[in-house]
Tab-separated table of C-alpha atoms in Angstrom:
chain	number	residue	atom	x	y	z
A	252	MET	CA	19.811	-22.611	75.135
A	253	GLY	CA	18.340	-23.621	78.865
A	254	ASN	CA	15.034	-24.279	77.367
A	255	ILE	CA	14.445	-27.295	74.967
A	256	VAL	CA	13.660	-26.063	71.805
A	257	SER	CA	10.611	-27.719	70.005
A	258	ARG	CA	10.219	-28.884	66.633
A	259	LYS	CA	7.322	-26.417	66.357
A	260	GLU	CA	9.589	-23.515	67.269
A	261	VAL	CA	11.806	-24.762	64.148
A	262	ALA	CA	9.190	-25.041	61.823
A	263	GLU	CA	7.768	-21.475	62.621
A	264	LEU	CA	11.154	-20.178	62.277
A	265	ALA	CA	11.660	-21.816	58.791
A	266	GLY	CA	8.341	-21.052	57.551
A	267	VAL	CA	7.420	-24.657	56.930
A	268	SER	CA	5.156	-27.630	58.529
A	269	GLU	CA	6.333	-29.633	61.613
A	270	ALA	CA	6.063	-32.786	59.002
A	271	THR	CA	8.654	-31.125	56.709
A	272	VAL	CA	11.209	-30.453	59.880
A	273	SER	CA	10.621	-33.906	60.345
A	274	ARG	CA	11.330	-35.087	56.894
A	275	VAL	CA	14.176	-32.834	56.617
A	276	LEU	CA	15.859	-34.039	59.928
A	277	ASN	CA	15.277	-37.570	59.014
A	278	ALA	CA	16.652	-37.332	55.495
A	279	ALA	CA	12.947	-38.931	54.540
A	280	GLY	CA	11.236	-38.298	51.142
A	281	PRO	CA	12.108	-35.591	48.431
A	282	ILE	CA	12.786	-32.055	49.787
A	283	LYS	CA	13.639	-29.076	47.767
A	284	GLU	CA	17.423	-28.117	48.395
A	285	ASP	CA	16.234	-24.323	49.538
A	286	THR	CA	13.738	-25.712	51.991
A	287	ARG	CA	16.266	-28.251	53.357
A	288	ARG	CA	18.577	-25.613	53.763
A	289	ARG	CA	16.098	-23.198	55.395
A	290	VAL	CA	15.100	-26.003	57.853
A	291	LEU	CA	18.799	-26.887	58.942
A	292	ASP	CA	19.568	-23.181	59.296
A	293	ALA	CA	16.705	-22.808	61.646
A	294	ALA	CA	17.303	-25.899	63.776
A	295	ASN	CA	21.100	-24.779	63.953
A	296	GLN	CA	19.933	-21.416	64.881
A	297	LEU	CA	17.862	-22.483	67.881
A	298	GLY	CA	20.244	-25.361	68.839
A	299	TYR	CA	17.546	-27.963	68.053
A	300	VAL	CA	19.825	-30.301	66.219
A	301	PRO	CA	21.788	-32.603	68.483
A	302	SER	CA	25.457	-31.564	68.057
A	303	ALA	CA	26.640	-34.868	66.353
A	304	LEU	CA	23.939	-34.571	63.804
A	305	ALA	CA	24.446	-30.886	63.397
A	306	ARG	CA	28.312	-31.387	62.359
A	307	ASN	CA	27.114	-33.984	59.942
A	308	PHE	CA	24.676	-31.747	58.461
A	309	ALA	CA	27.328	-28.916	58.232
A	310	ARG	CA	29.819	-31.369	56.813
A	311	SER	CA	27.028	-32.917	54.373
A	312	LYS	CA	29.349	-35.948	54.101
A	313	SER	CA	28.809	-39.430	54.446
A	314	GLY	CA	32.634	-40.482	53.699
A	315	HIS	CA	31.074	-42.792	50.819
A	316	LEU	CA	31.829	-42.925	46.948
A	317	GLY	CA	29.044	-44.638	45.659
A	318	VAL	CA	29.816	-47.082	42.417
A	319	VAL	CA	26.680	-48.204	40.722
A	320	MET	CA	27.120	-51.660	39.188
A	321	PRO	CA	25.435	-52.859	36.148
A	322	TYR	CA	22.766	-55.508	36.270
A	323	VAL	CA	24.520	-58.989	34.953
A	324	PRO	CA	22.505	-61.976	34.470
A	325	LYS	CA	23.958	-65.116	35.573
A	326	ALA	CA	27.414	-63.811	35.941
A	327	HIS	CA	30.094	-63.889	38.535
A	328	LEU	CA	30.620	-60.222	38.292
A	329	PHE	CA	34.068	-59.984	40.366
A	330	SER	CA	35.417	-62.796	38.297
A	331	ALA	CA	34.732	-60.120	35.165
A	332	TYR	CA	38.204	-58.689	34.743
A	333	PHE	CA	36.591	-55.625	33.185
A	334	PHE	CA	34.724	-54.665	36.304
A	335	SER	CA	37.339	-56.022	38.849
A	336	GLU	CA	40.216	-53.738	37.296
A	337	MET	CA	38.055	-50.596	37.161
A	338	LEU	CA	36.982	-51.187	40.808
A	339	SER	CA	40.671	-51.646	41.493
A	340	GLY	CA	41.436	-48.479	40.290
A	341	ILE	CA	38.675	-46.354	41.974
A	342	GLY	CA	39.137	-48.234	45.296
A	343	SER	CA	42.844	-47.284	45.479
A	344	LYS	CA	42.306	-43.598	44.841
A	345	ALA	CA	39.217	-43.701	47.375
A	346	ARG	CA	41.594	-45.510	49.898
A	347	ASP	CA	44.382	-42.917	49.590
A	348	SER	CA	41.578	-40.194	50.153
A	349	GLY	CA	40.118	-41.817	53.244
A	350	LEU	CA	36.721	-42.776	51.431
A	351	ASP	CA	34.862	-45.793	51.584
A	352	LEU	CA	33.238	-47.397	48.524
A	353	LEU	CA	29.601	-48.088	48.763
A	354	LEU	CA	28.634	-50.563	45.728
A	355	LEU	CA	25.276	-49.904	44.432
A	356	PHE	CA	23.811	-52.795	42.336
A	357	ARG	CA	21.110	-52.263	39.781
A	358	LYS	CA	18.116	-54.830	39.690
A	359	PRO	CA	16.461	-55.608	36.492
A	360	GLY	CA	13.910	-52.848	35.361
A	361	GLU	CA	14.353	-50.874	38.369
A	362	GLU	CA	15.172	-47.085	37.949
A	363	MET	CA	18.353	-45.950	40.206
A	364	ASP	CA	17.316	-43.089	42.423
A	365	TYR	CA	20.513	-41.224	42.436
A	366	SER	CA	19.055	-38.100	43.719
A	367	GLY	CA	17.632	-40.045	46.700
A	368	LEU	CA	20.984	-41.615	47.505
A	369	PHE	CA	22.574	-38.141	47.591
A	370	ARG	CA	19.659	-36.333	49.468
A	371	GLN	CA	19.812	-39.308	52.231
A	372	GLN	CA	23.449	-38.390	52.810
A	373	LYS	CA	24.445	-42.028	51.816
A	374	ILE	CA	26.939	-40.821	49.048
A	375	ASP	CA	29.318	-37.820	48.869
A	376	ALA	CA	29.823	-38.460	44.956
A	377	CYS	CA	29.010	-41.228	42.442
A	378	ILE	CA	30.867	-43.394	39.852
A	379	ILE	CA	28.254	-45.057	37.587
A	380	LEU	CA	29.364	-48.188	35.504
A	381	GLY	CA	27.376	-50.210	32.968
A	382	ALA	CA	25.079	-47.117	32.071
A	383	ARG	CA	23.333	-47.585	28.990
A	384	ASP	CA	21.047	-45.327	26.586
A	385	ASP	CA	17.724	-45.636	28.491
A	386	HIS	CA	15.110	-42.955	29.005
A	387	ASP	CA	14.575	-43.335	32.926
A	388	GLU	CA	18.480	-43.599	33.518
A	389	LEU	CA	19.125	-40.490	31.443
A	390	GLU	CA	16.553	-38.426	33.491
A	391	ALA	CA	17.591	-39.586	36.739
A	392	LEU	CA	21.346	-38.419	35.870
A	393	LYS	CA	19.813	-35.154	34.601
A	394	ARG	CA	18.226	-34.509	37.813
A	395	ILE	CA	21.062	-34.976	39.947
A	396	GLN	CA	23.170	-32.670	37.436
A	397	GLU	CA	20.575	-30.131	37.953
A	398	GLU	CA	21.007	-30.647	41.810
A	399	GLY	CA	24.777	-29.919	41.375
A	400	ARG	CA	25.627	-33.573	42.622
A	401	LEU	CA	29.272	-34.920	42.022
A	402	PHE	CA	29.018	-37.803	39.581
A	403	CYS	CA	30.914	-39.328	36.680
A	404	VAL	CA	29.853	-41.881	34.074
A	405	MET	CA	32.262	-44.608	33.380
A	406	ASN	CA	32.730	-46.380	29.885
A	407	HIS	CA	29.308	-44.955	28.239
A	408	HIS	CA	28.707	-41.703	26.482
A	409	PHE	CA	25.478	-40.178	26.550
A	410	GLU	CA	25.130	-37.893	23.306
A	411	GLY	CA	24.250	-34.578	23.711
A	412	GLN	CA	24.630	-34.195	27.423
A	413	SER	CA	27.550	-32.500	29.634
A	414	PHE	CA	28.123	-35.005	32.027
A	415	CYS	CA	31.278	-35.738	33.544
A	416	GLU	CA	32.393	-38.992	31.339
A	417	VAL	CA	35.585	-41.064	31.490
A	418	ASP	CA	35.968	-43.779	28.780
A	419	ALA	CA	38.840	-45.188	26.365
A	420	ASP	CA	38.973	-44.389	22.814
A	421	HIS	CA	36.856	-47.353	21.473
A	422	VAL	CA	36.779	-45.835	17.726
A	423	GLU	CA	40.384	-46.004	17.607
A	424	GLY	CA	40.966	-49.246	19.517
A	425	SER	CA	38.478	-51.048	17.055
A	426	ARG	CA	40.093	-49.456	13.956
A	427	MET	CA	43.406	-50.624	15.316
A	428	ALA	CA	42.326	-54.362	15.415
A	429	VAL	CA	40.597	-54.711	12.252
A	430	SER	CA	43.272	-52.730	10.177
A	431	HIS	CA	45.847	-55.234	11.745
A	432	LEU	CA	43.506	-58.361	10.538
A	433	ILE	CA	43.719	-56.753	7.058
A	434	GLU	CA	47.405	-56.447	7.044
A	435	GLN	CA	47.694	-59.984	7.916
A	436	GLY	CA	45.515	-60.590	4.647
A	437	CYS	CA	42.118	-60.979	5.778
A	438	ARG	CA	39.121	-59.469	3.913
A	439	ARG	CA	36.082	-61.300	5.192
A	440	ILE	CA	36.244	-60.260	8.657
A	441	ALA	CA	33.155	-61.078	11.019
A	442	PHE	CA	32.506	-58.641	13.915
A	443	LEU	CA	30.952	-60.051	16.936
A	444	ASN	CA	29.818	-56.925	18.759
A	445	GLY	CA	27.732	-56.071	22.205
A	446	PRO	CA	24.175	-54.714	21.945
A	447	ASP	CA	23.763	-51.200	20.627
A	448	ILE	CA	22.217	-49.851	24.018
A	449	TYR	CA	25.927	-49.361	24.966
A	450	SER	CA	27.714	-46.696	23.405
A	451	ASN	CA	30.954	-48.679	23.523
A	452	SER	CA	29.420	-51.072	20.949
A	453	ILE	CA	28.388	-48.194	18.663
A	454	GLU	CA	31.816	-47.079	18.733
A	455	ARG	CA	33.475	-50.368	18.389
A	456	LEU	CA	31.177	-50.646	15.016
A	457	LYS	CA	32.370	-47.271	13.981
A	458	GLY	CA	36.064	-48.220	14.374
A	459	TYR	CA	35.383	-51.339	12.355
A	460	ARG	CA	33.795	-49.594	9.513
A	461	THR	CA	36.382	-46.978	9.456
A	462	ALA	CA	39.338	-49.734	9.172
A	463	LEU	CA	37.463	-51.404	6.398
A	464	GLN	CA	36.613	-47.976	4.471
A	465	GLU	CA	40.586	-47.050	4.889
A	466	ALA	CA	41.458	-50.449	3.165
A	467	GLY	CA	38.634	-50.188	0.441
A	468	ILE	CA	36.887	-53.162	1.710
A	469	GLU	CA	32.950	-52.933	1.512
A	470	TYR	CA	31.068	-53.218	4.504
A	471	ASP	CA	28.995	-56.445	4.400
A	472	HIS	CA	26.194	-56.568	7.443
A	473	GLU	CA	26.055	-60.105	6.982
A	474	LEU	CA	29.444	-60.427	8.616
A	475	LEU	CA	27.772	-58.473	11.697
A	476	LEU	CA	26.916	-60.704	14.753
A	477	GLU	CA	25.364	-59.605	17.857
A	478	GLY	CA	26.375	-61.137	21.440
A	479	ASN	CA	25.746	-59.763	24.697
A	480	TYR	CA	29.501	-59.556	25.979
A	481	SER	CA	29.030	-62.850	27.471
A	482	ARG	CA	31.220	-66.215	26.706
A	483	ARG	CA	28.029	-67.988	26.083
A	484	SER	CA	26.874	-65.470	23.352
A	485	GLY	CA	30.474	-66.357	21.712
A	486	LEU	CA	29.515	-69.792	22.010
A	487	GLU	CA	25.996	-69.612	20.268
A	488	ALA	CA	27.633	-67.147	17.654
A	489	SER	CA	30.224	-70.083	16.864
A	490	ALA	CA	27.774	-72.122	15.267
A	491	THR	CA	27.170	-69.476	12.332
A	492	ILE	CA	30.976	-68.701	12.033
A	493	ALA	CA	31.623	-72.752	11.911
A	494	ASP	CA	29.292	-72.805	9.154
A	495	ARG	CA	30.854	-70.302	7.072
A	496	LEU	CA	34.463	-71.021	7.752
A	497	ASN	CA	34.971	-70.963	3.789
A	498	ASP	CA	33.644	-67.632	3.870
A	499	ILE	CA	35.123	-65.964	7.060
A	500	ASP	CA	38.826	-65.709	7.406
A	501	ALA	CA	38.552	-63.368	10.660
A	502	VAL	CA	36.686	-62.996	13.780
A	503	PHE	CA	37.053	-59.456	15.622
A	504	ALA	CA	35.059	-59.664	19.086
A	505	ALA	CA	34.188	-56.794	20.912
A	506	ASN	CA	35.471	-58.510	24.232
A	507	ASP	CA	38.003	-61.555	25.290
A	508	ARG	CA	35.072	-63.561	26.718
A	509	MET	CA	33.028	-63.602	23.481
A	510	ALA	CA	36.220	-64.144	21.327
A	511	ILE	CA	36.980	-67.407	23.814
A	512	GLY	CA	33.265	-68.578	23.506
A	513	VAL	CA	33.723	-68.436	19.780
A	514	MET	CA	36.947	-70.364	20.113
A	515	GLN	CA	35.586	-72.756	22.403
A	516	GLY	CA	32.296	-73.365	20.232
A	517	LEU	CA	34.532	-74.166	16.810
A	518	ARG	CA	36.763	-76.780	19.163
A	519	GLU	CA	33.551	-78.342	20.058
A	520	ARG	CA	32.221	-78.817	16.720
A	521	GLY	CA	35.646	-80.330	15.824
A	522	VAL	CA	37.487	-77.399	14.107
A	523	GLU	CA	41.012	-77.851	14.614
A	524	VAL	CA	42.975	-74.765	15.594
A	525	ASP	CA	45.194	-74.592	12.320
A	526	ARG	CA	41.654	-74.175	10.497
A	527	PHE	CA	40.751	-71.480	12.916
A	528	PRO	CA	39.997	-67.982	11.538
A	529	ALA	CA	42.235	-64.984	12.716
A	530	PHE	CA	41.005	-63.936	16.036
A	531	VAL	CA	41.130	-60.360	17.590
A	532	GLY	CA	39.419	-59.844	20.962
A	533	TYR	CA	39.005	-56.650	23.205
A	534	ASP	CA	39.964	-55.613	26.852
A	535	ASP	CA	43.125	-57.886	26.808
A	536	SER	CA	41.981	-59.853	30.077
A	537	ASP	CA	44.028	-62.447	31.762
A	538	ALA	CA	41.970	-64.821	29.834
A	539	ALA	CA	43.489	-63.625	26.759
A	540	GLU	CA	47.144	-64.738	27.374
A	541	MET	CA	45.588	-68.070	28.317
A	542	ALA	CA	43.458	-68.813	25.459
A	543	VAL	CA	44.691	-71.325	22.938
A	544	PRO	CA	46.237	-70.143	20.885
A	545	PRO	CA	46.891	-66.612	22.795
A	546	LEU	CA	44.420	-64.199	21.759
A	547	SER	CA	45.525	-61.014	20.364
A	548	SER	CA	43.339	-58.086	22.089
A	549	VAL	CA	42.800	-54.567	22.422
A	550	ARG	CA	44.204	-53.313	25.659
A	551	VAL	CA	42.081	-50.933	27.559
A	552	PRO	CA	43.478	-49.096	30.402
A	553	LEU	CA	40.267	-49.951	32.833
A	554	TYR	CA	42.368	-49.393	36.348
A	555	GLU	CA	43.649	-46.108	34.887
A	556	MET	CA	40.102	-44.995	33.858
A	557	GLY	CA	38.772	-46.105	37.367
A	558	GLU	CA	41.802	-43.883	38.997
A	559	LEU	CA	40.724	-41.142	37.109
A	560	ALA	CA	37.176	-41.159	37.523
A	561	ALA	CA	37.476	-41.052	41.179
A	562	SER	CA	40.110	-38.490	41.260
A	563	LYS	CA	37.655	-36.105	39.401
A	564	LEU	CA	35.306	-36.485	42.421
A	565	ILE	CA	37.278	-36.759	45.532
A	566	PRO	CA	38.412	-33.244	47.038
A	567	ASP	CA	41.791	-31.915	47.179
A	568	SER	CA	42.493	-33.891	43.979
A	569	PRO	CA	44.188	-31.562	41.141
A	570	ASP	CA	41.312	-33.137	38.832
A	571	LEU	CA	38.319	-32.108	41.231
A	572	ILE	CA	35.625	-30.819	39.092
A	573	PRO	CA	33.196	-28.831	41.546
A	574	ALA	CA	29.737	-29.812	41.499
A	575	MET	CA	28.468	-26.488	40.132
A	576	GLU	CA	30.785	-26.325	37.293
A	577	LEU	CA	28.995	-29.788	35.949
A	578	THR	CA	26.090	-27.625	35.057
A	579	GLY	CA	26.119	-25.921	31.644
A	580	CYS	CA	29.368	-27.157	30.529
A	581	THR	CA	29.785	-28.057	26.994
A	582	SER	CA	32.066	-31.279	27.124
A	583	ILE	CA	34.178	-32.847	30.008
A	584	ARG	CA	34.543	-36.168	28.369
A	585	GLN	CA	37.913	-37.678	28.775
A	586	LEU	CA	39.044	-40.663	26.642
A	587	LEU	CA	42.323	-42.595	27.616
A	588	SER	CA	44.476	-44.430	24.726
A	589	THR	CA	43.943	-48.187	23.965
A	590	LYS	CA	46.722	-50.403	22.496
A	591	LEU	CA	46.792	-53.275	20.555
A	592	ILE	CA	48.429	-56.428	21.711
A	593	ILE	CA	49.276	-58.850	19.022
A	594	ARG	CA	49.645	-62.838	19.827
A	595	GLU	CA	49.568	-65.982	17.866
A	596	SER	CA	45.611	-65.797	17.217
A	597	SER	CA	45.583	-63.299	14.469
A	598	ILE	CA	49.276	-63.940	13.022
A	599	ARG	CA	48.953	-65.384	9.698
A	600	GLN	CA	52.232	-65.942	7.889
């Protein structure tokens, strides 16, 4: 290794252009995996790559577990119980394994370039929160699956795909909530759901309809209201509910924030608490216990979901799914159980 090896020699040995060698060594732009490997092998064989860089290439590790966060307009993301609990679970598992979390925030209307994040060695594995049914998102995930990358989708289900997914059983959670309201004597149960671009919303609606069907109550789409999981959308829905208090005897909301928004809106319209419909929320956030009256809610094991998602991706974990096994498997979706926590808001003596 007395002579200094030139980039040209690496290019000749690898059978590529000097520009390609440059792109591979600088991790810039899209490169086919076999081309990248050929260039790195040639560079290592000739002793071209500096030793520290060579070690990195050989390890192909950044030490980062990427976590993709959803775009949430005008919301204090980390005050949202939902995300902070999941992140705590992910972070706990990552910390135990000596990995750092790299938080990646979506921008409105921007496609996430997952492939680029892996290719540039910014992340070793990726957990995706806040995914939605969107063509570009699905294509980007299929691309990294084909590349054999390690990733896990949390709290969303892509029908017909074989992605690694960790979620809670929202059909059963929703069914339990509505069955409880029916047991309390409620028949006209309004359902304030989130947008149907989220699989959770579709699953909660399925649970709502199942509970009604089991009790022989006819489904009435007039009782279905749509929010966007924000407290403000609950406030807005409260106008409809306040006008129909003679018709609506219970409200099931797809998260606690919306349920609390409806309660606040009813109070602002002068509705006394003893005239409130029965309420059940979802997530069992800290705010549920502090609501007036205390809010019955479906407890989702968000922290455990975060731990499980991270454990599927972190090496030396018993739950490790090797990257290549992600391709072609039929189903690797794991659902955790939910639990109904009953408080004063839903009790009807």
